[in-house]
mmCIF file of C-alpha atoms and ligand atoms in Angstrom:
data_model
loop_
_atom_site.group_PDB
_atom_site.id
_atom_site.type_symbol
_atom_site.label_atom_id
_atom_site.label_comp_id
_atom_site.label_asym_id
_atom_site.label_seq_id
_atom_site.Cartn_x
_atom_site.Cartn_y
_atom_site.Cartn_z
ATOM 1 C CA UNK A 36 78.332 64.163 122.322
ATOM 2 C CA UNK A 37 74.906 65.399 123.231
ATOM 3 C CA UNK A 38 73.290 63.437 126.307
ATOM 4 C CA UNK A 39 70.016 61.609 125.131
ATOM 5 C CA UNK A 40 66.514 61.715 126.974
ATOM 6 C CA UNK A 41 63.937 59.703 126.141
ATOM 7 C CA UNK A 42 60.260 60.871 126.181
ATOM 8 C CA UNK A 43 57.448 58.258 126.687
ATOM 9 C CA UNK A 44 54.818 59.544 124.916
ATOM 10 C CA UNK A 45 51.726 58.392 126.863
ATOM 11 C CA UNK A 46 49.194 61.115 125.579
ATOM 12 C CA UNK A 47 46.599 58.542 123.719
ATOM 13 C CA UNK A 48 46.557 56.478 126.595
ATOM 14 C CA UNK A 49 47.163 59.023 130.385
ATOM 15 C CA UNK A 50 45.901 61.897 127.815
ATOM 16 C CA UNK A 51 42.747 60.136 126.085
ATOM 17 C CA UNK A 52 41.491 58.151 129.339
ATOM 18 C CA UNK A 53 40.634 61.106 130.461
ATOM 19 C CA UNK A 54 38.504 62.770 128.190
ATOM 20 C CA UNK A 55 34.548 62.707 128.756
ATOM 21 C CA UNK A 56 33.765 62.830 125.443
ATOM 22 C CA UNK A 57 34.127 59.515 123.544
ATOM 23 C CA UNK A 58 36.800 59.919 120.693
ATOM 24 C CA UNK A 59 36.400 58.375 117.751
ATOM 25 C CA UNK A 60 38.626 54.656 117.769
ATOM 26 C CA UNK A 61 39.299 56.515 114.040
ATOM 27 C CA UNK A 62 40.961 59.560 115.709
ATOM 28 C CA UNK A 63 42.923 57.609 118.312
ATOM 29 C CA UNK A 64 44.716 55.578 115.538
ATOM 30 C CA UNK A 65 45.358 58.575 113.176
ATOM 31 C CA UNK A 66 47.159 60.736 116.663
ATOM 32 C CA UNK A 67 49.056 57.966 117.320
ATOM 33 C CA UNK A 68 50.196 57.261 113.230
ATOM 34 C CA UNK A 69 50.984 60.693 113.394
ATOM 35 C CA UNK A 70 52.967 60.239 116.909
ATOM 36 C CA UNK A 71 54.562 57.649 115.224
ATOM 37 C CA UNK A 72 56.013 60.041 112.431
ATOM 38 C CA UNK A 73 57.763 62.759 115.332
ATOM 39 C CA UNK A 74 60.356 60.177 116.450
ATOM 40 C CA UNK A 75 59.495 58.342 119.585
ATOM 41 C CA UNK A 76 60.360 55.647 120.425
ATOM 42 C CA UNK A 77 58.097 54.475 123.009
ATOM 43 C CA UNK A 78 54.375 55.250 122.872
ATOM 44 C CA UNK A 79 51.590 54.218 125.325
ATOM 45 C CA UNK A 80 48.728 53.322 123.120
ATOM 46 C CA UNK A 81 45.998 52.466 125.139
ATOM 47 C CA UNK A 82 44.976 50.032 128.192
ATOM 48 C CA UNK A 83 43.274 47.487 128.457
ATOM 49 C CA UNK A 84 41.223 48.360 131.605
ATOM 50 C CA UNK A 85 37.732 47.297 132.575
ATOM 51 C CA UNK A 86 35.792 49.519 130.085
ATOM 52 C CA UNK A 87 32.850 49.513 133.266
ATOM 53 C CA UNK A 88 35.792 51.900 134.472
ATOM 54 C CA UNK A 89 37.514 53.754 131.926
ATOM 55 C CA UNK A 90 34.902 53.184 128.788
ATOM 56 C CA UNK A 91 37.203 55.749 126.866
ATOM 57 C CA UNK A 92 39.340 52.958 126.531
ATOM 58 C CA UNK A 93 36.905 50.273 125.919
ATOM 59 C CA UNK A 94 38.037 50.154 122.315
ATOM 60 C CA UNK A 95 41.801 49.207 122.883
ATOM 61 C CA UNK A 96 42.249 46.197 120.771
ATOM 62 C CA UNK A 97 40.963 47.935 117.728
ATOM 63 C CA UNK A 98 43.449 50.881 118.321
ATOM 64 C CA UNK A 99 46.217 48.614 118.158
ATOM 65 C CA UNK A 100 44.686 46.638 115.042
ATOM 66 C CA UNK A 101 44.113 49.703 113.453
ATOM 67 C CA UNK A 102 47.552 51.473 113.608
ATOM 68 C CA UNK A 103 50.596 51.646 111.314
ATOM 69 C CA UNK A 104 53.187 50.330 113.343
ATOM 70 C CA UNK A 105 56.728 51.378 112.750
ATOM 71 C CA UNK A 106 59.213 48.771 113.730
ATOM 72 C CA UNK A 107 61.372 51.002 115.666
ATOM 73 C CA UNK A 108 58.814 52.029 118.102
ATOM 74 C CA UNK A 109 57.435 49.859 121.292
ATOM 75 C CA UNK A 110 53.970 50.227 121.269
ATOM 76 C CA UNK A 111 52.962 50.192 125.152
ATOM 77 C CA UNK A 112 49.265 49.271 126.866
ATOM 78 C CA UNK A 113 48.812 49.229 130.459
ATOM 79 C CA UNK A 114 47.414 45.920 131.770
ATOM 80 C CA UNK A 115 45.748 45.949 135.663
ATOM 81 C CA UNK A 116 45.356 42.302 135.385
ATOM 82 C CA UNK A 117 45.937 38.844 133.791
ATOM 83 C CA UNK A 118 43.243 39.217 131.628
ATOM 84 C CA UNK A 119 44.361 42.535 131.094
ATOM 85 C CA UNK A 120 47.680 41.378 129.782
ATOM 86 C CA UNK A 121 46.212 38.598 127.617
ATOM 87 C CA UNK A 122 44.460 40.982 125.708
ATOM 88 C CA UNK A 123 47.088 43.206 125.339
ATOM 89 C CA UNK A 124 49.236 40.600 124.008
ATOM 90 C CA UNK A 125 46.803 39.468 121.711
ATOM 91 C CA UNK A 126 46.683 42.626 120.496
ATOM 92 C CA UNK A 127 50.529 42.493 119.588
ATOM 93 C CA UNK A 128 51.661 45.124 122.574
ATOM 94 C CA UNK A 129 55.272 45.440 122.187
ATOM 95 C CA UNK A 130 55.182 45.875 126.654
ATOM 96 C CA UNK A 131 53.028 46.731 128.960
ATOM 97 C CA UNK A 132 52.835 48.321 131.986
ATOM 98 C CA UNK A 133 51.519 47.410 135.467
ATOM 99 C CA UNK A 134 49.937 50.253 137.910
ATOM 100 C CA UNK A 135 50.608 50.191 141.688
ATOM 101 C CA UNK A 136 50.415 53.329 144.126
ATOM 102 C CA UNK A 137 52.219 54.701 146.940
ATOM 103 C CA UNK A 138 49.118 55.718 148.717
ATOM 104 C CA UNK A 139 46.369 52.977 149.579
ATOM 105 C CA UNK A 140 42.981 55.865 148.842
ATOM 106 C CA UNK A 141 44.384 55.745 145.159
ATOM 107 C CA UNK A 142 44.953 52.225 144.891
ATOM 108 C CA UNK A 143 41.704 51.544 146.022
ATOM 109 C CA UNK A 144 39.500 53.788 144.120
ATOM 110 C CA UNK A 145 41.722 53.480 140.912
ATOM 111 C CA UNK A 146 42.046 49.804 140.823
ATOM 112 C CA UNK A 147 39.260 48.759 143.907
ATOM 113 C CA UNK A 148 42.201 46.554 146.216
ATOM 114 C CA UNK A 149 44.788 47.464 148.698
ATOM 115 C CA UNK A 150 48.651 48.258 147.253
ATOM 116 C CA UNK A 151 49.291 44.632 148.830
ATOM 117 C CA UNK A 152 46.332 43.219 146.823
ATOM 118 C CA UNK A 153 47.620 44.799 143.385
ATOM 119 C CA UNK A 154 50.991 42.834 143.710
ATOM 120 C CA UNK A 155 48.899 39.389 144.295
ATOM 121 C CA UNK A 156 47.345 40.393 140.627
ATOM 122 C CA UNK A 157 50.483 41.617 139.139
ATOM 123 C CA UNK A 158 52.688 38.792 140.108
ATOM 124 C CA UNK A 159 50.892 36.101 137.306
ATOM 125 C CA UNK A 160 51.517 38.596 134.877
ATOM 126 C CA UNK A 161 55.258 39.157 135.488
ATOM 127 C CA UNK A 162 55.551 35.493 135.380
ATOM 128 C CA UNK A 163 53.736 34.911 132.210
ATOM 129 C CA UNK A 164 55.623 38.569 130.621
ATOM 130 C CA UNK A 165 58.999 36.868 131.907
ATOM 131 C CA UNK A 166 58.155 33.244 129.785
ATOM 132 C CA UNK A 167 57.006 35.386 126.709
ATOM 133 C CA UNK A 168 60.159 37.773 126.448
ATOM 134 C CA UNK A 169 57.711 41.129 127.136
ATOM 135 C CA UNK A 170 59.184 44.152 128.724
ATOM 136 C CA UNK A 171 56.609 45.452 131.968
ATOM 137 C CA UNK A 172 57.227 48.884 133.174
ATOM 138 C CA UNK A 173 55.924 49.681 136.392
ATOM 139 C CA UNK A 174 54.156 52.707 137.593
ATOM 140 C CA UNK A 175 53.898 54.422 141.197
ATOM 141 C CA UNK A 176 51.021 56.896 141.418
ATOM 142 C CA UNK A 177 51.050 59.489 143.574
ATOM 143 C CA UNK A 178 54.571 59.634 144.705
ATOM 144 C CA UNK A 179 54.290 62.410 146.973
ATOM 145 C CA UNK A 180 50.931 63.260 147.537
ATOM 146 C CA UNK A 181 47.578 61.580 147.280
ATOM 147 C CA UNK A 182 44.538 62.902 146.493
ATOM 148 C CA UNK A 183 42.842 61.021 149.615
ATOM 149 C CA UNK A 184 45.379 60.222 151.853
ATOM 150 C CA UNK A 185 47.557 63.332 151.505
ATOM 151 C CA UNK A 186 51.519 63.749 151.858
ATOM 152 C CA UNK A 187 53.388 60.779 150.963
ATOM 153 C CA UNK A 188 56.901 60.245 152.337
ATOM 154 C CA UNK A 189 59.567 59.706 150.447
ATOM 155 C CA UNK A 190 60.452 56.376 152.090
ATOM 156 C CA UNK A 191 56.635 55.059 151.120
ATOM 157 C CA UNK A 192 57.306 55.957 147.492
ATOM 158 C CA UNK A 193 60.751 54.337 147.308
ATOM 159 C CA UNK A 194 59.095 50.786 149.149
ATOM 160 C CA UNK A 195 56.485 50.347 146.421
ATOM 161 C CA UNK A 196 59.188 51.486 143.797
ATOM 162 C CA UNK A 197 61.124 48.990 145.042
ATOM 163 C CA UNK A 198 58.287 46.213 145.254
ATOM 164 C CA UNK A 199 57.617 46.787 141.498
ATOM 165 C CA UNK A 200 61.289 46.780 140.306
ATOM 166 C CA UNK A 201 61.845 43.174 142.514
ATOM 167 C CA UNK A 202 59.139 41.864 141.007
ATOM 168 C CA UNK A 203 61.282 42.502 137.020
ATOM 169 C CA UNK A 204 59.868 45.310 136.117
ATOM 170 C CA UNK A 205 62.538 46.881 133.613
ATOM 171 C CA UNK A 206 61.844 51.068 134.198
ATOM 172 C CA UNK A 207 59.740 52.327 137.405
ATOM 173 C CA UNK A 208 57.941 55.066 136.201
ATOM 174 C CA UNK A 209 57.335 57.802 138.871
ATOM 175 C CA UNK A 210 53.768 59.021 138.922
ATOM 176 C CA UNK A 211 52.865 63.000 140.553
ATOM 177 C CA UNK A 212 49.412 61.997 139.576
ATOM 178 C CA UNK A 213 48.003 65.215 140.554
ATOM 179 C CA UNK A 214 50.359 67.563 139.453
ATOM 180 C CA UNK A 215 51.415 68.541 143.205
ATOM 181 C CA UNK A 216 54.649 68.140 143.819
ATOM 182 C CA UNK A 217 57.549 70.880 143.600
ATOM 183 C CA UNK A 218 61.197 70.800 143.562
ATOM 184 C CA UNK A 219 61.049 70.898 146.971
ATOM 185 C CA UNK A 220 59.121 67.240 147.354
ATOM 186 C CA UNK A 221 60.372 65.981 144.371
ATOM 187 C CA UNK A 222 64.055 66.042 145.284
ATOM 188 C CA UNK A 223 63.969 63.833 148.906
ATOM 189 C CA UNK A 224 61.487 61.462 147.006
ATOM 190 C CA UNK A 225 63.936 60.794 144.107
ATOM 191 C CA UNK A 226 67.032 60.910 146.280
ATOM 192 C CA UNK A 227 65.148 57.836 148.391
ATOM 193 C CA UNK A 228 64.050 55.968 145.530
ATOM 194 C CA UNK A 229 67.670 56.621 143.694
ATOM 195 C CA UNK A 230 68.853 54.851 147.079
ATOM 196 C CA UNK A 231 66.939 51.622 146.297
ATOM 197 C CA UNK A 232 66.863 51.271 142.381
ATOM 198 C CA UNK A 233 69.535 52.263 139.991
ATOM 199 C CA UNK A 234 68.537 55.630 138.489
ATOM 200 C CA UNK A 235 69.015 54.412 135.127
ATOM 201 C CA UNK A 236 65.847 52.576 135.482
ATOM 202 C CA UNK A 237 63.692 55.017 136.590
ATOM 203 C CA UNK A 238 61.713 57.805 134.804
ATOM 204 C CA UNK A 239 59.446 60.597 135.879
ATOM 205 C CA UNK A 240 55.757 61.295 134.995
ATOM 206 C CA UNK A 241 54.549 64.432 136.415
ATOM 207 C CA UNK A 242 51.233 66.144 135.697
ATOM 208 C CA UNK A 243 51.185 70.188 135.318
ATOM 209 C CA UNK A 244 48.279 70.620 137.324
ATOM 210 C CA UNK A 245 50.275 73.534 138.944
ATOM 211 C CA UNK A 246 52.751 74.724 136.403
ATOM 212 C CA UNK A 247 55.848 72.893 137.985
ATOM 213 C CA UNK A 248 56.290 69.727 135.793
ATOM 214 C CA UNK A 249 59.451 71.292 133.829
ATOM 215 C CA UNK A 250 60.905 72.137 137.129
ATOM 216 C CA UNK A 251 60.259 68.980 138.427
ATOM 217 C CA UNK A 252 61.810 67.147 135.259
ATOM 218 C CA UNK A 253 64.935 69.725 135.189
ATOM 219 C CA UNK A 254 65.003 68.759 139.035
ATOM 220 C CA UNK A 255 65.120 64.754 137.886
ATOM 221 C CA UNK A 256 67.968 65.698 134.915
ATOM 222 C CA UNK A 257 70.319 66.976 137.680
ATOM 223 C CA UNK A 258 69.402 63.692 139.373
ATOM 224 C CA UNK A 259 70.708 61.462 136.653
ATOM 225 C CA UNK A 260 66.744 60.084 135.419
ATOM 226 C CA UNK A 261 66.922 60.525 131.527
ATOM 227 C CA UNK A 262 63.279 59.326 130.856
ATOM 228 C CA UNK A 263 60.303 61.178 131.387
ATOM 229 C CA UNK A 264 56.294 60.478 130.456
ATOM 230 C CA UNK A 265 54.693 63.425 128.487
ATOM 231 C CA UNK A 266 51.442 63.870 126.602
ATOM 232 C CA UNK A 267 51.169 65.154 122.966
ATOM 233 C CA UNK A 268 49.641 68.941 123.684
ATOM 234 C CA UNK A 269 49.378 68.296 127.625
ATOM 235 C CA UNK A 270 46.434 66.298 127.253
ATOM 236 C CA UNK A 271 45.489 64.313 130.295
ATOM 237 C CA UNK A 272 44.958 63.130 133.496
ATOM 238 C CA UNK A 273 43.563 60.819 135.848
ATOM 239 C CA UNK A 274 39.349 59.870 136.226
ATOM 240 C CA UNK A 275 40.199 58.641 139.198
ATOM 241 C CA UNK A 276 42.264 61.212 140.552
ATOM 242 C CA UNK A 277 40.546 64.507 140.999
ATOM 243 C CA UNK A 278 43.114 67.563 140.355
ATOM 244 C CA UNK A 279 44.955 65.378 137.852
ATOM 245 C CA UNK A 280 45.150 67.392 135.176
ATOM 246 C CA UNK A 281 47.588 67.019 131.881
ATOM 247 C CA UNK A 282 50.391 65.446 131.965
ATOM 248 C CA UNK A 283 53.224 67.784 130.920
ATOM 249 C CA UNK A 284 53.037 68.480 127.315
ATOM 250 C CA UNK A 285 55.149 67.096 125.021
ATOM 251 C CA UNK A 286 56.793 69.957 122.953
ATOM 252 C CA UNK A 287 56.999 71.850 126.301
ATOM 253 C CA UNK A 288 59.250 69.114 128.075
ATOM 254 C CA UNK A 289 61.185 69.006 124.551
ATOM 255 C CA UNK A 290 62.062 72.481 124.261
ATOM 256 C CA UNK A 291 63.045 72.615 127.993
ATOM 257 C CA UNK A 292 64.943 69.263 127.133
ATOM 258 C CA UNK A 293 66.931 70.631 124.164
ATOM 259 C CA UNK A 294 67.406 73.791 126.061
ATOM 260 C CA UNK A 295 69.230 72.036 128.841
ATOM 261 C CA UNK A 296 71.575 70.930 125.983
ATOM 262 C CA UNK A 297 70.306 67.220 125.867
ATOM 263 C CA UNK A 298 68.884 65.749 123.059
ATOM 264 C CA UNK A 299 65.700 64.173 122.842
ATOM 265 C CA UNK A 300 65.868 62.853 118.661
ATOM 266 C CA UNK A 301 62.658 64.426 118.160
ATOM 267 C CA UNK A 302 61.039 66.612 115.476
ATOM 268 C CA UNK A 303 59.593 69.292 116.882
ATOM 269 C CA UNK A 304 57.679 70.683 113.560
ATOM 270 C CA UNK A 305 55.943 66.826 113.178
ATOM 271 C CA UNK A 306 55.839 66.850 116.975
ATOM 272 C CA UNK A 307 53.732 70.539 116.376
ATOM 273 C CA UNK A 308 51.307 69.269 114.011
ATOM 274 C CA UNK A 309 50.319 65.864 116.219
ATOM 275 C CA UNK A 310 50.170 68.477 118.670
ATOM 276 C CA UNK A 311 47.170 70.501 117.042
ATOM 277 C CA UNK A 312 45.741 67.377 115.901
ATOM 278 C CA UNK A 313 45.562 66.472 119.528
ATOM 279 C CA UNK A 314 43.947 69.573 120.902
ATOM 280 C CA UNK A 315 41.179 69.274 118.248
ATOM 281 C CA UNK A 316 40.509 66.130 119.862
ATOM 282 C CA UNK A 317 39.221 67.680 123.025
ATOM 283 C CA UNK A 318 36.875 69.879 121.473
ATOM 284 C CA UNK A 319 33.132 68.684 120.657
ATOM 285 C CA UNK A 320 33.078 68.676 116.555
HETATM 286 P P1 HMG B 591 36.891 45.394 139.777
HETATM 287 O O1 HMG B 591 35.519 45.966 139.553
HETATM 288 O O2 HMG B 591 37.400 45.295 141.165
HETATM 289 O O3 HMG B 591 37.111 43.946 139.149
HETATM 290 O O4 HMG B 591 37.892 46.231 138.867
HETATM 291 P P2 HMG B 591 36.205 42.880 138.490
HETATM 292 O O5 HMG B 591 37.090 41.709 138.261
HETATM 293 O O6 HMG B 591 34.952 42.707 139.288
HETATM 294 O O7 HMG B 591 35.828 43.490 137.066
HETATM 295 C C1 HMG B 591 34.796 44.431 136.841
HETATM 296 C C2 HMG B 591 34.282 44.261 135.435
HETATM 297 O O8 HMG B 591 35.313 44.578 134.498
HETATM 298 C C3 HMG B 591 33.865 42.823 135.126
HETATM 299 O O9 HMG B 591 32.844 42.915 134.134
HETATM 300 C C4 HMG B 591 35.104 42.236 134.499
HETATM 301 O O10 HMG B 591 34.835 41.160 133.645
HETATM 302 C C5 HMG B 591 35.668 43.419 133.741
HETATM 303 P P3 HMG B 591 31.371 42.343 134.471
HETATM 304 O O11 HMG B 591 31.553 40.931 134.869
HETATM 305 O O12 HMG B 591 30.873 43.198 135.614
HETATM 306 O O13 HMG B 591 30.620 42.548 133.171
HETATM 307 N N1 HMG B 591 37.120 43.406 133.618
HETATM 308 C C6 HMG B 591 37.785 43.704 132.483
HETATM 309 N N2 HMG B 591 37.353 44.024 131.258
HETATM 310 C C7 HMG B 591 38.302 44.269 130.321
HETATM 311 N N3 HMG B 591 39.630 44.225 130.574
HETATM 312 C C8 HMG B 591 40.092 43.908 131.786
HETATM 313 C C9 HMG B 591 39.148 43.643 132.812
HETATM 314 N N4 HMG B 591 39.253 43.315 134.113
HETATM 315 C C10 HMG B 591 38.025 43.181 134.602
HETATM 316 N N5 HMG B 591 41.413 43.889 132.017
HETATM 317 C C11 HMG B 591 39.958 46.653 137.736
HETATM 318 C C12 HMG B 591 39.289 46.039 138.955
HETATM 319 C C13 HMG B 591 41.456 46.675 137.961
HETATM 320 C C14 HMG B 591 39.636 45.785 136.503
HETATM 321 C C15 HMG B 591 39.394 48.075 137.531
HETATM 322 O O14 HMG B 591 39.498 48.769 138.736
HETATM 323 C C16 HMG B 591 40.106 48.837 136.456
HETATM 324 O O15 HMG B 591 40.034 48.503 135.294
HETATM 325 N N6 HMG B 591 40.786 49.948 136.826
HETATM 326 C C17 HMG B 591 41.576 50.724 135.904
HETATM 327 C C18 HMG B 591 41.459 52.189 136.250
HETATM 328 C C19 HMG B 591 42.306 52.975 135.289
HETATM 329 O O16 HMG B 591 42.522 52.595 134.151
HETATM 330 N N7 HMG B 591 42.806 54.146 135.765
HETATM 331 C C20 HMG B 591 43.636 55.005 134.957
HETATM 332 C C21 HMG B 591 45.001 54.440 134.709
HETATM 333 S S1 HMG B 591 46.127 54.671 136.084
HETATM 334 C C22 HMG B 591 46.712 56.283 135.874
HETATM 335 O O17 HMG B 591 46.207 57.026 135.068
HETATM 336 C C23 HMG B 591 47.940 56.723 136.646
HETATM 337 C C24 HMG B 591 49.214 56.748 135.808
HETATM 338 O O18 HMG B 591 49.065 57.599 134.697
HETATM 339 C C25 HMG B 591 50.407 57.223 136.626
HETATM 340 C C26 HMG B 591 50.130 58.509 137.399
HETATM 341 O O19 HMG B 591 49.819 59.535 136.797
HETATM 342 O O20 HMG B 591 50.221 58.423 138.615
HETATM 343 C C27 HMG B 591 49.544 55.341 135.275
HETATM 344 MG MG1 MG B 592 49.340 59.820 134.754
#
C-alpha cells in the first residue's frame, strides 16, 4: 500500500501574514473554502497575534466565522499567548499552535521575550488546551540558522524541540524560517532532534528562500518525518524574519511527494485552481 504524507497547509496563515497589502477578510475565507475542497486535512487559518504586530491578521475571528467548515478538516490558529488561545477557541479552532525558537534574536523580535520567557506564557495555555481536549502543535523557528544570531546547532534545535514536546505538544513542527538550510544542515539537525522525540511526531516546515525546500523535505522522507508545512502557490514568509520568503509551495511539495511514490490524498487539479486564486491575492487589484 502506498505510504501516506500529510501536508499542513499553512498558506492563509505563514503565507497571508506576510503580505503588505491588506487582503480582503472576504478573500481569506473564499482561499481557504476553496483549500478546503483539495483534500487537506489540516489547515492553518489564521493567528490570533497582536494585530499592533501582524495587522494582516487582525481580522482572525471573522475568518474563522466566516468559513465553511468541513468536518473532516482541523482548522488550526496559532496562539502566542493566553489571550491568544481564548480567542482562538472562541472562535471554534479545532488546535492551535504555540511558537518558540531555537535562536534567542528571533524569539525576541518575533514575540519581544527570551525562548525561556515564551515557555512561562505557553505553559497556561497547555494547561487550559489539556482540560479542554485541544490538540497544540508546537513550532521551532529557525532550526538551523537565525537571521540575527546565525548558525544554530543541531543540539540547540533538538533542546527547544524537546522543551515544546514535554510540555504536550502533540507534533513539533520544524521551522527553516529563512529558507537557509540544505541537505547538508538539515540532516545532523533532524538526526538530533529524531534522538529526543519520536519521529512520528515531528514535521518539517521549510521556506524556499533558496530553492532547496524539496530537497530538504525528500531529505526528512528518508528520515522517517511524514508531515510537512506548505503554502498554497508558495506564498509566504516571515515579517519578522528578513530573507523568509515562501514557504514551499504546495503543488510543488505534492508532485515531489507523489513522485517519491507516497501518497499525499490530494487533488492536484482543485489544489491548481486554489493555487491561482492564491497568487491573485498578492497582486494589487
Ligand atoms: P508585546 O508587545 O510584548 O505584548 O507582544 P503586550 O502584551 O504588550 O501586547 C501588545 C499589544 O497587543 C497590546 O495592545 C495587547 O493588548 C495586544 P495595547 O494594550 O498596546 O493596545 N495583544 C493582543 N492582541 C490580540 N491578540 C493577542 C494579543 N496579545 C497582546 N493574542 C506578542 C507580544 C506575543 C503579543 C507579540 O509579539 C505578537 O503578537 N507576536 C506575533 C508575531 C507573529 O505573529 N509572527 C509571525 C508568526 S511566527 C512565524 O511565522 C514562524 C513560523 O511560521 C515557523 C517558521 O517559519 O519558523 C511559525
Ligand atoms: Mg514559517
Amino acid at each position: 500500500m502506498t505510504e501516506h504524507v500529510t501536508l499542513f497547509e499553512v498558506g492563509p496563515r505563514d503565507g497571508l501574514q506576510n503580505e503588505s497589502r491588506m487582503i480582503p477578510t472576504a478573500d481569506k475565507i473564499k482561499l481557504i473554502d476553496m483549500l478546503s475542497t483539495v483534500g487537506f486535512s489540516k489547515i492553518e487559518a489564521t493567528s490570533f497575534v497582536s494585530p499592533k504586530w501582524v495587522p494582516q491578521m487582525g481580522d482572525a475571528a471573522e475568518v474563522m466565522q466566516g468559513i465553511s467548515r468541513k468536518p473532516s478538516i482541523h482548522y488550526a490558529a496559532l496562539t502566542p499567548n493566553l489571550r491568544g488561545y481564548h480567542a482562538a477557541l472562541d472562535a471554534k479552532a479545532d488546535e492551535v499552535a504555540i511558537f518558540a525558537s531555537a535562536s534567542e534574536g528571533f524569539s525576541q523580535k518575533n514575540i519581544n521575550c527570551s525562548f525561556a520567557e515564551s515557555l512561562e506564557r505557553f505553559a497556561p495555555i497547555m494547561a487550559e488546551a489539556k482540560t479542554a481536549g485541544i490538540p497544540v502543535r508546537g513550532y521551532v523557528s529557525c532550526v538551523t540558522e537565525c537571521p540575527y544570531d546565525g548558525p544554530i546547532t543541531p543540539e540547540q534545535t533538538a533542546k527547544t524541540a524537546k522543551a515544546l514536546f514535554d510540555m504536550g505538544c502533540y507534533e513539533i513542527s520544524l521551522g527553516d524560517t529563512i529558507g537557509a538550510a540544505t541537505p547538508a544542515t538539515t540532516a545532523p539537525m533532524i538526526d538530533a532532534v529524531v534522538d529526543a522525540i519520536p519521529v512520528q511526531n515531528l514535521a518539517g516546515h521549510f521556506h524556499d528562500t533558496h530553492g532547496h525546500a524539496l530537497a530538504n523535505i525528500e531529505l526528512c522522507l528518508s528520515k522517517g518525518i511524514r508531515c510537512f508545512d506548505s503554502s498554497v502557490a508558495g506564498l509566504g514568509g516571515c515579517p519578522y524574519a528578513p530573507g523568509a520568503k515562501g514557504n514551499v509551495a504546495t503543488e510543488a511539495a505534492a508532485q515531489r511527494i507523489h513522485d517519491l511514490g507516497f501518497d499525499t490524498g490530494l487533488d492536484l487539479t482543485k489544489l491548481a485552481k486554489a493555487a491561482t486564486f492564491a497568487q491573485s491575492l498578492t497582486r494589487p487589484a
